[in-house]
Coordinates of C-alpha atoms and ligand atoms in Angstrom, one line a residue:
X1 CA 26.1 -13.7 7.7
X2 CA 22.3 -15.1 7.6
X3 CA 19.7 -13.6 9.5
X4 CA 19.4 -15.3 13.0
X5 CA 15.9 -14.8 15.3
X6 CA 15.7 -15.8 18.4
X7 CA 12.2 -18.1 17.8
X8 CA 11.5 -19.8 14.4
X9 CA 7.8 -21.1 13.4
X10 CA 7.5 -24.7 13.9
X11 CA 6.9 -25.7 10.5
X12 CA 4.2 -28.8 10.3
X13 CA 4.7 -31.3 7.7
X14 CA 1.1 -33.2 9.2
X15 CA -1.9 -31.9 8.3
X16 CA -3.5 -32.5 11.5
X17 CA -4.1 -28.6 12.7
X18 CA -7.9 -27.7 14.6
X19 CA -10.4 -27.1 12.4
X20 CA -12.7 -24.2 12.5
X21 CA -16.5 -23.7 10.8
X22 CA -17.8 -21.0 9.3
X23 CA -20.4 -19.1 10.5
X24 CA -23.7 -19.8 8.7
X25 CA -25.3 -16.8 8.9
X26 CA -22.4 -14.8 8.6
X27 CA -21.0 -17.1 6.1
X28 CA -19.7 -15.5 2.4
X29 CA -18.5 -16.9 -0.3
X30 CA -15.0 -18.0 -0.1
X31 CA -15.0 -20.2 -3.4
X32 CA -13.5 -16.8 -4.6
X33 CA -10.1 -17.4 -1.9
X34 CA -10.1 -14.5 -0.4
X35 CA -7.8 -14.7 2.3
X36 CA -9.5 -12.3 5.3
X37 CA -12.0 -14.7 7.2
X38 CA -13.3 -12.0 9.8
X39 CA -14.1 -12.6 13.4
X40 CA -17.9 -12.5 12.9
X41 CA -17.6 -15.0 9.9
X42 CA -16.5 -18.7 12.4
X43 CA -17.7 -20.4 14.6
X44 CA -15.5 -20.0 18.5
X45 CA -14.6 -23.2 18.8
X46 CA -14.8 -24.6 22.7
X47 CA -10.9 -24.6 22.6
X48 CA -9.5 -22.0 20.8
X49 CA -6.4 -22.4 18.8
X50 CA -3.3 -20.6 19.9
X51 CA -2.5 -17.6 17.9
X52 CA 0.1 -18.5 14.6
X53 CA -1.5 -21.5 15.1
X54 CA -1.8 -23.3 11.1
X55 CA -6.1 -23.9 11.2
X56 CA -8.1 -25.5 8.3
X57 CA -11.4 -23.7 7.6
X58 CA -14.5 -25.7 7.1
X59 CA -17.7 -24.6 5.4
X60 CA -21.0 -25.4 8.2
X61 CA -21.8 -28.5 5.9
X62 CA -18.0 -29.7 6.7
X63 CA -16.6 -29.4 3.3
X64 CA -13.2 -27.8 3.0
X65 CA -12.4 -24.4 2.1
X66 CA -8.9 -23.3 3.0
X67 CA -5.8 -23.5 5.4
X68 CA -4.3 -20.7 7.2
X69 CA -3.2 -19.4 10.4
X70 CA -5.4 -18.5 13.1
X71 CA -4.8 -14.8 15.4
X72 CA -7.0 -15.1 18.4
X73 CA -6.2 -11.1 18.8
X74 CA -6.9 -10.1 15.3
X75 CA -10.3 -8.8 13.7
X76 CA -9.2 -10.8 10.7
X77 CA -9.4 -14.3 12.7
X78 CA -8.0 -16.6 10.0
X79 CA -5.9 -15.8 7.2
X80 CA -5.5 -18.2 4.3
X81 CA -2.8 -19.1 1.9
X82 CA -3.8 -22.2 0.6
X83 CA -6.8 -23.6 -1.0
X84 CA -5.4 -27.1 -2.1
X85 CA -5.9 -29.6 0.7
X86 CA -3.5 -31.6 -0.8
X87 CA -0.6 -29.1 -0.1
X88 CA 1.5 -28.3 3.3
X89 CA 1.8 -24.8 4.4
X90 CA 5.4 -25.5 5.6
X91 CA 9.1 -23.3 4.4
X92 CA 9.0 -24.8 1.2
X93 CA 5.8 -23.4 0.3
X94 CA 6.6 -20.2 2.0
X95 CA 9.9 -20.3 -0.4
X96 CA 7.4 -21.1 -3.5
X97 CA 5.3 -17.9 -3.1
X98 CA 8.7 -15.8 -2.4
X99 CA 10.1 -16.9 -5.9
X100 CA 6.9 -16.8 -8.1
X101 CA 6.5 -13.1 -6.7
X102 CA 10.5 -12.4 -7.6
X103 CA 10.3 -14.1 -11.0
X104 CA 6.9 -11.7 -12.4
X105 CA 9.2 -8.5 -11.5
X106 CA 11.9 -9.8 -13.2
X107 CA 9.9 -10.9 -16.5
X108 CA 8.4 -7.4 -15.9
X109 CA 12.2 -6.0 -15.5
X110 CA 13.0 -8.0 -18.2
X111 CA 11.0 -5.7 -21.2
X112 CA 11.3 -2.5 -19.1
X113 CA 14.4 -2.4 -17.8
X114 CA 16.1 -2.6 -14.7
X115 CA 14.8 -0.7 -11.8
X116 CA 16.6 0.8 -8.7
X117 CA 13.5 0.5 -6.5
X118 CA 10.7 -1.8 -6.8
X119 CA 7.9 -4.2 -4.9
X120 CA 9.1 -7.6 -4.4
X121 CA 6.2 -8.9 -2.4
X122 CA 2.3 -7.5 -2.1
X123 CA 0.6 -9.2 0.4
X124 CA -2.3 -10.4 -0.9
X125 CA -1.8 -9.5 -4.6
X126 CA 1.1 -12.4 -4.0
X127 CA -0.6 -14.4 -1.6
X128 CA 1.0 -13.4 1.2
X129 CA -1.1 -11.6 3.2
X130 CA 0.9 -9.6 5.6
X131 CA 4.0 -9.4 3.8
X132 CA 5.4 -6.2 1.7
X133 CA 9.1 -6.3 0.5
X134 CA 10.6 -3.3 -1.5
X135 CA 13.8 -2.8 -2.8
X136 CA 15.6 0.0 -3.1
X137 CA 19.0 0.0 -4.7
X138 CA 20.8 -2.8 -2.8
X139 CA 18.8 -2.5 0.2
X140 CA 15.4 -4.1 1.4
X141 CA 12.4 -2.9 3.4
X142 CA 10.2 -5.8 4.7
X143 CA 7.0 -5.0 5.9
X144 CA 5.0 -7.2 8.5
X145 CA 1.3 -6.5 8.6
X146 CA -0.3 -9.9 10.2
X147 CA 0.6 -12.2 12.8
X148 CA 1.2 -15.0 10.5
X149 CA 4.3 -13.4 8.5
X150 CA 5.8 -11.9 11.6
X151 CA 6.1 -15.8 12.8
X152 CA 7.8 -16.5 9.7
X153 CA 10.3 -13.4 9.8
X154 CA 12.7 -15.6 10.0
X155 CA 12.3 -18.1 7.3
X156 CA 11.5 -14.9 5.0
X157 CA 14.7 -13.0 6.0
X158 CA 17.0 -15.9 5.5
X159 CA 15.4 -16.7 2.0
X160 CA 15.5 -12.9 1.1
X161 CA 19.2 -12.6 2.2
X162 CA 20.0 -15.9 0.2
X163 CA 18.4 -15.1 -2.9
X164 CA 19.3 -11.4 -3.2
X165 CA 22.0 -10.5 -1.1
X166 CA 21.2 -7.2 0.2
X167 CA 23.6 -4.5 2.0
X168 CA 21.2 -4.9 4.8
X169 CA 17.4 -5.4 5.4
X170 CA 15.1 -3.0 7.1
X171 CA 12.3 -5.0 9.1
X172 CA 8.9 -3.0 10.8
X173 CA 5.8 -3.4 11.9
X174 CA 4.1 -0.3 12.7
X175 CA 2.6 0.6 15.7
X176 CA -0.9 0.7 14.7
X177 CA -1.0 -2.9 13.1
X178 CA 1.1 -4.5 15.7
X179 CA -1.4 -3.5 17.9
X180 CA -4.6 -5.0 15.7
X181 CA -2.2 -7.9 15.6
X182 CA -1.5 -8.2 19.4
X183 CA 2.1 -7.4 19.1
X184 CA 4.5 -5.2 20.0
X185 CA 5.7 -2.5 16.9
X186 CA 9.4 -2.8 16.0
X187 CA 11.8 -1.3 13.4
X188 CA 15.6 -2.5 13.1
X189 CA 18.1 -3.4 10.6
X190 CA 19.3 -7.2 9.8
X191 CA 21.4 -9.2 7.8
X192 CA 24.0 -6.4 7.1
X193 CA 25.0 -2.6 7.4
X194 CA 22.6 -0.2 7.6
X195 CA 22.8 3.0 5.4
X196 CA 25.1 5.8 6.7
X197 CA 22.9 7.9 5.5
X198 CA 20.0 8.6 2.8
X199 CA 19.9 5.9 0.2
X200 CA 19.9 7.4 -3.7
X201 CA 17.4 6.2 -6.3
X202 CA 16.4 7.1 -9.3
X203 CA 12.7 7.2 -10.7
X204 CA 11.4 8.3 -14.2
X205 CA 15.0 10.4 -14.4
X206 CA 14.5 12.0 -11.5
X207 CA 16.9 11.2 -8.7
X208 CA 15.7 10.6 -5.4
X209 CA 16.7 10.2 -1.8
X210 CA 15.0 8.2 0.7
X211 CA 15.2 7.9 4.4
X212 CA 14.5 4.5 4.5
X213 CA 14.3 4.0 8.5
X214 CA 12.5 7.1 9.2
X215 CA 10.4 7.5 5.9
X216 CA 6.6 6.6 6.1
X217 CA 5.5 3.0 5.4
X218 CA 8.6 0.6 3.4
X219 CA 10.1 4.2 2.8
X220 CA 8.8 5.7 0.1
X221 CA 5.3 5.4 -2.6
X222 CA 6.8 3.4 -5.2
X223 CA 2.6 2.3 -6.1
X224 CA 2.7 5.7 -7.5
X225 CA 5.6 5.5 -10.0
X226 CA 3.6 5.3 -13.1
X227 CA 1.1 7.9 -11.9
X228 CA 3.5 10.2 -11.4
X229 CA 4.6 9.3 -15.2
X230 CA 1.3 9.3 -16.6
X231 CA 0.0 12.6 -14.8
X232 CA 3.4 14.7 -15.2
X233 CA 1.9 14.1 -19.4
X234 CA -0.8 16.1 -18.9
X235 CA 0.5 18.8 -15.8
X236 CA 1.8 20.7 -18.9
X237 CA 2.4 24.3 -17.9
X238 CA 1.1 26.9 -15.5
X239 CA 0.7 26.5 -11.8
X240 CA 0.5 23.1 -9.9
X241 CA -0.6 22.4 -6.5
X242 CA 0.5 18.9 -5.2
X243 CA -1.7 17.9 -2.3
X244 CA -0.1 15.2 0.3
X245 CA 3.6 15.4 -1.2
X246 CA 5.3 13.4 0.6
X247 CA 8.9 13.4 -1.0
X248 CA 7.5 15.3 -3.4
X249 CA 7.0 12.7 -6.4
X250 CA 4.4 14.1 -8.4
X251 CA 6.2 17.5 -9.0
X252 CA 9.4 16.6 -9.5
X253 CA 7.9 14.1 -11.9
X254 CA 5.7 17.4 -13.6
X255 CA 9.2 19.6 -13.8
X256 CA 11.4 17.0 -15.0
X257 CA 9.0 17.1 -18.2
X258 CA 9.2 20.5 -18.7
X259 CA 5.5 21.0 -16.7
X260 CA 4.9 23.8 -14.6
X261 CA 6.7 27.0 -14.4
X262 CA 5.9 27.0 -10.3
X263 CA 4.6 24.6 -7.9
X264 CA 3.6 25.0 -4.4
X265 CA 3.9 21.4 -2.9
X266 CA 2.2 20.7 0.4
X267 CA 2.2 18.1 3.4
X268 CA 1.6 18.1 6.9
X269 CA 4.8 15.9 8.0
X270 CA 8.3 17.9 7.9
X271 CA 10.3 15.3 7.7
X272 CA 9.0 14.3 4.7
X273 CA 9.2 17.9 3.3
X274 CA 13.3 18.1 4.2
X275 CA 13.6 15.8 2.2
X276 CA 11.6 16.6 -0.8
X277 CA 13.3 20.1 -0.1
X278 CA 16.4 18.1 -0.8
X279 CA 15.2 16.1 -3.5
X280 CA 14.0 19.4 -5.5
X281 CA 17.8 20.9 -4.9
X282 CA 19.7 18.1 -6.6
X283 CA 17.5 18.1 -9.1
X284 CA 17.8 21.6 -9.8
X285 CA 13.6 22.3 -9.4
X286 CA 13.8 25.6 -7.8
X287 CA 10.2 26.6 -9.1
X288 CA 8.7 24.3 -6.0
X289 CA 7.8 26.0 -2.8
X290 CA 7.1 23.7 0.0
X291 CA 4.8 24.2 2.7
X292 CA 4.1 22.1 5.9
X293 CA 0.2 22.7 6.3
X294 CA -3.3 20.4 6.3
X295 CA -4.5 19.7 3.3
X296 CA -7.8 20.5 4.3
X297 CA -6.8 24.2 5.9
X298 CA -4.7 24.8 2.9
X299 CA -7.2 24.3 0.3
X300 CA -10.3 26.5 2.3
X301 CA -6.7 29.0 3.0
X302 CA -6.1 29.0 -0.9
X303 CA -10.1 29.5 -2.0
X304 CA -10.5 32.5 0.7
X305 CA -7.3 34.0 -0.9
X306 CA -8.5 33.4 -4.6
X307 CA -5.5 31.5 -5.4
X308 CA -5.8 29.7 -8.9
X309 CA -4.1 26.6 -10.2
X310 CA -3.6 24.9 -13.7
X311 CA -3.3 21.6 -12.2
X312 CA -4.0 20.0 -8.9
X313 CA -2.6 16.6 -7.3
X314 CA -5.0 15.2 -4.2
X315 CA -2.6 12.2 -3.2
X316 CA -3.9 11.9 0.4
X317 CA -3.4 9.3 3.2
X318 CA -5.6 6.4 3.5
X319 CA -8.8 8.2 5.2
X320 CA -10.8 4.5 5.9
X321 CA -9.3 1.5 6.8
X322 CA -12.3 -0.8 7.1
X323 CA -15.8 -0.1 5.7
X324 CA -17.2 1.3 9.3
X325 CA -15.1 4.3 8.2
X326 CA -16.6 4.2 4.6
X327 CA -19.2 7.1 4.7
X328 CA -16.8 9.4 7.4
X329 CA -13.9 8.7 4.5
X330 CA -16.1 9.3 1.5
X331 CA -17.0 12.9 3.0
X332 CA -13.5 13.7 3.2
X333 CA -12.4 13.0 -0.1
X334 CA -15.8 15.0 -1.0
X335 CA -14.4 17.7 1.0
X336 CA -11.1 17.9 -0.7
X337 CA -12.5 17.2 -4.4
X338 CA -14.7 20.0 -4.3
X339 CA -11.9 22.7 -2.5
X340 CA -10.0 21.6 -5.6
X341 CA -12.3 22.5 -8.5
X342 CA -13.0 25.4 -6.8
X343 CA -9.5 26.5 -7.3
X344 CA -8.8 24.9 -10.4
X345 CA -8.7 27.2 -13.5
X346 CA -10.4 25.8 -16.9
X347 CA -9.0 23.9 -18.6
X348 CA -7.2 22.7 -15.8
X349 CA -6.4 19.2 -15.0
X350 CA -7.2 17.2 -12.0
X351 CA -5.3 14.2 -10.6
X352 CA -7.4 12.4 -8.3
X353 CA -6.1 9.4 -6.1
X354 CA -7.7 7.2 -2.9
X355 CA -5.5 4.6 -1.2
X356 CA -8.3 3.7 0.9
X357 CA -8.8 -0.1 0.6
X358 CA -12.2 0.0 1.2
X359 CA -13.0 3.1 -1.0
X360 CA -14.1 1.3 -4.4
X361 CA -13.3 2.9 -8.0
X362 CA -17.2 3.7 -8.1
X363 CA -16.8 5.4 -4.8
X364 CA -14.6 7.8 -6.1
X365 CA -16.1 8.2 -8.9
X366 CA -19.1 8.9 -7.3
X367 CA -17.0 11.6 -5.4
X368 CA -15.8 13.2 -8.2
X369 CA -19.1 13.0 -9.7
X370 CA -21.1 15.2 -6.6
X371 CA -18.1 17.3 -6.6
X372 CA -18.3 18.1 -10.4
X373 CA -21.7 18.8 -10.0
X374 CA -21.7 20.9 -6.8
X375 CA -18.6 22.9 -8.5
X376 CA -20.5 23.4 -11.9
X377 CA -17.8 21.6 -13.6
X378 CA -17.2 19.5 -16.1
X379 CA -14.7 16.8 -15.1
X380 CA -13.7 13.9 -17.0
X381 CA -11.5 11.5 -17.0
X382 CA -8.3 10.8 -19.6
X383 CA -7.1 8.1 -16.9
X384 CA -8.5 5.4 -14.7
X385 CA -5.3 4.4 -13.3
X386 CA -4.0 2.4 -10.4
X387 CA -0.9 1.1 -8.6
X388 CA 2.5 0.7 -10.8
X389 CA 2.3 -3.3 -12.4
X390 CA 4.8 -4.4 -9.7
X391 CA 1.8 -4.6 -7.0
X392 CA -0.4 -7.4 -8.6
X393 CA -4.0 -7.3 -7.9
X394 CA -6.1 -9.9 -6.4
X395 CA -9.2 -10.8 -8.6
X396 CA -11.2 -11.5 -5.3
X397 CA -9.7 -9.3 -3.4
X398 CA -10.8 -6.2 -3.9
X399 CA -9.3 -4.0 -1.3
X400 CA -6.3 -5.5 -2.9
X401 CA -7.1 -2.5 -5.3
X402 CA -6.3 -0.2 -2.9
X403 CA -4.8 2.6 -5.0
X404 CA -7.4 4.2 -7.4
X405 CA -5.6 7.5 -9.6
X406 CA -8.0 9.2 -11.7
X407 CA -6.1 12.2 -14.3
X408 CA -8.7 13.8 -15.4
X409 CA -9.7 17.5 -17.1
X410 CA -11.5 20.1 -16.2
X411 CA -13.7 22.5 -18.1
Ligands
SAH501 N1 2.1 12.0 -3.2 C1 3.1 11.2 -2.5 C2 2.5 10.2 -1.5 C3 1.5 10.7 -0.5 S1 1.2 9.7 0.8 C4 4.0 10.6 -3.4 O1 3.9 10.7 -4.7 O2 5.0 9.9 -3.0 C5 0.2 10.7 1.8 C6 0.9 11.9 2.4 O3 -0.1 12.7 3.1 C7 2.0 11.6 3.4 O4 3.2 12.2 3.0 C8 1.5 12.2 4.7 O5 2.5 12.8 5.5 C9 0.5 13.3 4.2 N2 -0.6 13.7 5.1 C10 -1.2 13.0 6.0 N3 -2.2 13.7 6.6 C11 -2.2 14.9 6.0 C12 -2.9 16.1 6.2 N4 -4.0 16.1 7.0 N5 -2.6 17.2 5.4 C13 -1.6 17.1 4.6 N6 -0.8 16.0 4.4 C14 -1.1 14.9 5.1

């Protein structure tokens, strides 16, 4: 059965849509395509266009820059997908994007190996900002982040369920973006049954189950997959703390390479923790204790207590979400760096991460910098990592480059 919605975009074939200026003084650069125009950067024009609206961008001078589709409710004004006049931003373009993203995981499938869970779609490291699709085993997560995709829903579920016949599809947009978007947040299943119960994957050998409905975000941190790889290398023995678990990734990773002899794994949701409870069990891991607890408390609980770790893994949630937040987000991450040397015996090793879009690699490197020399410590870094290669990077995008993992040792 195809996916059927109730209202489908009205694709234009003429490209005859309003046409908005940008801002001189606000103006940037967008020779380099990025595909955020803010509020402050255009001109209101007398008449606004409606919201989902397709709008070409002008620079002041009148030459053209971009087409996209305008949110009157959104901070993020316009966002573009095209930068060739000559093309139409219609359902065959939409389907264009869809398959050039499914054909780079497939040639990177292709040497690796088959995958049980992977990114189909990152938003703007695609060009399709506001749309995330995952896989995971023979079901699909789609993720709607902007106005624009959630008007197309409908073309994207029928092209997803055509091409790659899911059991079902999970389709969300989360409360906090639906309301940046001026929406309403929804979660529901399509095209299909949904799972009776946990879906079963499995991820550097180690089998893992996933609540895909309830679970955070599309379900589950596949960005980390590498990381988790790369870090459980050098997590060789000893004790380990995992900070922000989630499912728990990062030490069943460490113990299914013969890592540490005990872990004490900590997050603040227990759902999550249930299920990395669960996910330990069947893999037979019983050296991890769980704990529901802050990450900040925990660490100042741990330091007090003179607790001591061989290696520590800071994974926490995204702390700024624009760059108003940057120095409130960069204090944070301060906080928790230097908690975690503090604890950290020598010799030790460090895994770092920021999923902050706005936080730059120098930014935390300029964390872990102060907080190596606050400590007394010398840090330094095996591995300047980021997300897994299935969630491309946009060149001039930068907060495309959300995920920043530094692994690094401490004297
Ligand atoms: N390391 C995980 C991903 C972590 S995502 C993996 O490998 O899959 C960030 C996690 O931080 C989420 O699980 C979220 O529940 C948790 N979290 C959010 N705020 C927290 C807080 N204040 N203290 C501890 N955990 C927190």
């Amino acid at each position: 059965m195809l996916v059927t919605w109730h209202r489908s975009l009205h694709l234009d074939t003429m490209n005859s849509h309003p046409q908005l200026f940008l801002d001189s003084r606000q103006a940037r650069n967008f020779d380099g395509r990025h595909p955020w125009v803010l509020q402050r950067s255009v001109v209101e024009p007398t008449v606004s266009p409606e919201t989902g609206e397709i709008v070409e961008l002008l620079q002041p001078n009148g030459s053209w820059i971009g087409r996209g589709i305008y949110n009157a409710h959104s901070r993020i004004r316009i966002r573009l997908y095209q930068w060739i006049r000559e093309q139409v931003l219609d359902a065959d373009w939409l389907a264009q994007q869809l398959e050039a993203a499914l054909r780079l995981r497939e040639t990177w499938m292709s040497s690796r190996g088959k995958l049980d869970a992977v990114r189909l779609v990152n938003s703007e490291g695609d060009g399709l900002s506001g749309l995330i699709v995952d896989k995971f085993g023979d079901y699909l997560t789609v993720q709607l982040t902007a106005f624009a995709m959630y008007n197309w829903r409908s073309e994207i579920l029928q092209w997803l369920e055509k091409r790659l016949q899911p059991a079902a599809i999970h389709v969300s947009m989360d409360a906090r973006i639906a309301k940046q978007e001026g929406l309403e947040a929804f979660d529901e299943w399509v095209a299909g049954m949904p799972p009776s119960g946990a879906v079963t994957i499995s991820e550097n050998g180690v089998r893992l189950s996933l609540d895909l409905q309830a679970g955070q975000k599309t379900g589950y941190y596949l960005d980390q997959r590498a990381n988790r790889q790369a870090a459980a290398a050098w997590i060789r023995q000893g004790r380990m703390l995992d900070v922000c678990c989630y499912h728990g990734g990062f030490s069943l990773a460490a113990c299914a390479s013969n890592g540490p002899t005990d872990v004490v794994a900590v997050d603040s949701s227990e759902p999550a923790l249930q299920i990395a409870r669960h996910n330990a069990a069947s893999n037979g891991f019983s050296q991890i204790q769980f704990q529901q607890a802050d990450c900040f408390d925990i660490l100042q609980q741990f330091s007090n207590r003179g607790e001591r770790f061989d290696s520590i893994v800071l994974d926490p949630p995204r702390m700024a979400s624009r760059r108003q937040q940057l120095n409130s987000a960069l204090r944070a991450y301060h906080r928790l760096n230097l908690s975690a040397l503090q604890i950290l015996n020598a010799d030790g090793t460090l895994v770092t991460c920021s999923c902050s879009g706005s936080v730059t690699r120098d930014d935390l490197w300029g964390v872990l910098s102060s907080a190596a020399k606050r400590s007394r410590r010398r840090v330094q870094i095996l591995e300047a990592r980021g997300a897994d290669v299935d969630h491309p990077v946009d060149v001039n995008c930068p907060e495309s480059d959300y995920l920043k993992c530094f692994i690094c040792r401490v004297e």
